[in-house]
Amino acid sequence: MELNFIKCGDYYIPDISLEKPNIRLGKWGLMRKTYLKQAQPIIFTDMVLTETLFEHCAEIEATAKSRMEVMLPRLMKTYGVTEQLKAENQLEWIRRMNTCVAQAEETIKYELIYS
C-alpha cells in the first residue's frame, strides 16, 4: 500500500480518503455510529481503519427500517389504532400511535443499536 502525503505548513499529513464516501446514514445508522464511538471505541477505531464502519451502519439502517415496517402494523393492530378511531377521536389515535412508534423504536434500539 502506497501512502501519499500532503504538506500543510511544516507538517506532512497522510492523504487518506474513503473508497465509498457517498454512503448516507439516517437516524438508525447515525445512532449506531455514535454508540460504537462512545461505548465501543476499540471496535469503532478498527471499523474506521478497515473502512467497514459506514457499510455496517448502512446495513443497520436498512435492517431497522424493515423491522419498523413489520413491527408498526402489528403494534397498531394490538393497540386498536384504526382509521375509525382516527375519525372519532383524533387525540386518542395520536396517543396510541405515539405509543406504538415509541415501543417499536425502543425494541429496535435494544436489538440492533445497543447490542
mmCIF file of C-alpha atoms in Angstrom:
data_model
loop_
_atom_site.group_PDB
_atom_site.id
_atom_site.type_symbol
_atom_site.label_atom_id
_atom_site.label_comp_id
_atom_site.label_asym_id
_atom_site.label_seq_id
_atom_site.Cartn_x
_atom_site.Cartn_y
_atom_site.Cartn_z
ATOM 1 C CA MET A 1 0.000 0.000 0.000
ATOM 2 C CA GLU A 2 1.487 3.290 -1.086
ATOM 3 C CA LEU A 3 0.832 6.276 1.129
ATOM 4 C CA ASN A 4 0.913 9.835 -0.187
ATOM 5 C CA PHE A 5 1.419 12.881 1.986
ATOM 6 C CA ILE A 6 0.274 16.484 1.742
ATOM 7 C CA LYS A 7 2.422 19.270 3.135
ATOM 8 C CA CYS A 8 0.439 21.521 5.456
ATOM 9 C CA GLY A 9 2.658 24.267 6.804
ATOM 10 C CA ASP A 10 5.647 22.496 8.367
ATOM 11 C CA TYR A 11 3.878 19.138 8.672
ATOM 12 C CA TYR A 12 3.188 16.257 6.303
ATOM 13 C CA ILE A 13 -0.289 14.788 6.659
ATOM 14 C CA PRO A 14 -1.290 11.435 5.104
ATOM 15 C CA ASP A 15 -3.621 11.817 2.120
ATOM 16 C CA ILE A 16 -6.293 9.314 3.120
ATOM 17 C CA SER A 17 -9.743 9.104 1.555
ATOM 18 C CA LEU A 18 -12.618 6.642 1.771
ATOM 19 C CA GLU A 19 -13.304 4.306 -1.132
ATOM 20 C CA LYS A 20 -17.097 4.728 -0.837
ATOM 21 C CA PRO A 21 -17.695 8.235 0.559
ATOM 22 C CA ASN A 22 -21.277 8.554 -0.756
ATOM 23 C CA ILE A 23 -22.937 6.351 1.861
ATOM 24 C CA ARG A 24 -25.551 8.475 3.634
ATOM 25 C CA LEU A 25 -26.701 7.429 7.056
ATOM 26 C CA GLY A 26 -30.136 8.061 8.502
ATOM 27 C CA LYS A 27 -31.388 8.102 12.062
ATOM 28 C CA TRP A 28 -30.587 4.482 12.890
ATOM 29 C CA GLY A 29 -27.178 4.422 11.201
ATOM 30 C CA LEU A 30 -26.074 7.577 12.992
ATOM 31 C CA MET A 31 -27.285 6.192 16.322
ATOM 32 C CA ARG A 32 -25.251 3.017 15.775
ATOM 33 C CA LYS A 33 -22.178 5.038 14.794
ATOM 34 C CA THR A 34 -22.493 7.224 17.891
ATOM 35 C CA TYR A 35 -22.949 4.180 20.118
ATOM 36 C CA LEU A 36 -19.867 2.486 18.712
ATOM 37 C CA LYS A 37 -17.826 5.661 19.076
ATOM 38 C CA GLN A 38 -18.823 6.237 22.703
ATOM 39 C CA ALA A 39 -19.281 2.747 24.144
ATOM 40 C CA GLN A 40 -17.061 0.572 21.929
ATOM 41 C CA PRO A 41 -14.088 2.773 20.934
ATOM 42 C CA ILE A 42 -11.822 -0.147 20.006
ATOM 43 C CA ILE A 43 -14.388 -1.659 17.649
ATOM 44 C CA PHE A 44 -15.155 1.807 16.257
ATOM 45 C CA THR A 45 -11.487 2.527 15.539
ATOM 46 C CA ASP A 46 -10.999 -0.888 13.932
ATOM 47 C CA MET A 47 -14.013 -0.368 11.699
ATOM 48 C CA VAL A 48 -12.843 3.108 10.697
ATOM 49 C CA LEU A 49 -9.371 1.849 9.817
ATOM 50 C CA THR A 50 -10.690 -1.102 7.809
ATOM 51 C CA GLU A 51 -13.349 1.130 6.157
ATOM 52 C CA THR A 52 -16.246 -1.068 7.225
ATOM 53 C CA LEU A 53 -17.958 1.404 9.578
ATOM 54 C CA PHE A 54 -20.233 3.092 7.044
ATOM 55 C CA GLU A 55 -21.214 -0.185 5.386
ATOM 56 C CA HIS A 56 -22.058 -1.627 8.810
ATOM 57 C CA CYS A 57 -24.102 1.438 9.790
ATOM 58 C CA ALA A 58 -25.919 1.420 6.432
ATOM 59 C CA GLU A 59 -26.797 -2.243 6.971
ATOM 60 C CA ILE A 60 -28.118 -1.442 10.457
ATOM 61 C CA GLU A 61 -30.134 1.426 8.929
ATOM 62 C CA ALA A 62 -31.769 -0.854 6.352
ATOM 63 C CA THR A 63 -32.482 -3.567 8.902
ATOM 64 C CA ALA A 64 -34.000 -1.103 11.363
ATOM 65 C CA LYS A 65 -36.272 0.392 8.705
ATOM 66 C CA SER A 66 -37.508 -3.025 7.622
ATOM 67 C CA ARG A 67 -38.097 -4.050 11.261
ATOM 68 C CA MET A 68 -40.083 -0.858 11.827
ATOM 69 C CA GLU A 69 -42.232 -1.595 8.766
ATOM 70 C CA VAL A 70 -43.001 -5.056 10.142
ATOM 71 C CA MET A 71 -43.494 -4.147 13.797
ATOM 72 C CA LEU A 72 -45.583 -0.987 13.487
ATOM 73 C CA PRO A 73 -48.657 -2.523 11.782
ATOM 74 C CA ARG A 74 -48.675 -5.378 14.311
ATOM 75 C CA LEU A 75 -48.500 -2.962 17.233
ATOM 76 C CA MET A 76 -51.199 -0.788 15.671
ATOM 77 C CA LYS A 77 -53.467 -3.821 15.440
ATOM 78 C CA THR A 78 -52.694 -4.793 19.046
ATOM 79 C CA TYR A 79 -53.447 -1.306 20.396
ATOM 80 C CA GLY A 80 -56.533 -0.827 18.219
ATOM 81 C CA VAL A 81 -55.196 2.026 16.124
ATOM 82 C CA THR A 82 -57.678 2.202 13.256
ATOM 83 C CA GLU A 83 -58.996 4.742 10.786
ATOM 84 C CA GLN A 84 -62.329 4.622 12.597
ATOM 85 C CA LEU A 85 -60.631 5.673 15.839
ATOM 86 C CA LYS A 86 -58.835 8.427 13.944
ATOM 87 C CA ALA A 87 -62.154 9.760 12.659
ATOM 88 C CA GLU A 88 -63.909 9.548 16.039
ATOM 89 C CA ASN A 89 -61.209 10.611 18.497
ATOM 90 C CA GLN A 90 -58.056 12.092 16.992
ATOM 91 C CA LEU A 91 -56.274 12.744 20.290
ATOM 92 C CA GLU A 92 -56.709 9.131 21.398
ATOM 93 C CA TRP A 93 -55.496 7.958 17.984
ATOM 94 C CA ILE A 94 -52.381 10.137 18.307
ATOM 95 C CA ARG A 95 -51.723 8.864 21.828
ATOM 96 C CA ARG A 96 -51.973 5.228 20.764
ATOM 97 C CA MET A 97 -49.953 5.809 17.602
ATOM 98 C CA ASN A 98 -47.168 7.504 19.583
ATOM 99 C CA THR A 99 -47.179 4.556 21.977
ATOM 100 C CA CYS A 100 -46.785 2.126 19.084
ATOM 101 C CA VAL A 101 -43.937 4.115 17.499
ATOM 102 C CA ALA A 102 -42.122 4.531 20.842
ATOM 103 C CA GLN A 103 -42.409 0.826 21.635
ATOM 104 C CA ALA A 104 -41.139 -0.185 18.191
ATOM 105 C CA GLU A 105 -38.230 2.276 18.399
ATOM 106 C CA GLU A 106 -37.196 1.039 21.844
ATOM 107 C CA THR A 107 -37.228 -2.555 20.622
ATOM 108 C CA ILE A 108 -35.079 -1.650 17.621
ATOM 109 C CA LYS A 109 -32.646 0.279 19.805
ATOM 110 C CA TYR A 110 -32.294 -2.680 22.166
ATOM 111 C CA GLU A 111 -31.955 -5.316 19.431
ATOM 112 C CA LEU A 112 -29.866 -3.501 16.789
ATOM 113 C CA ILE A 113 -28.313 -0.282 18.010
ATOM 114 C CA TYR A 114 -27.057 -1.072 21.506
ATOM 115 C CA SER A 115 -26.011 -4.682 21.054
#
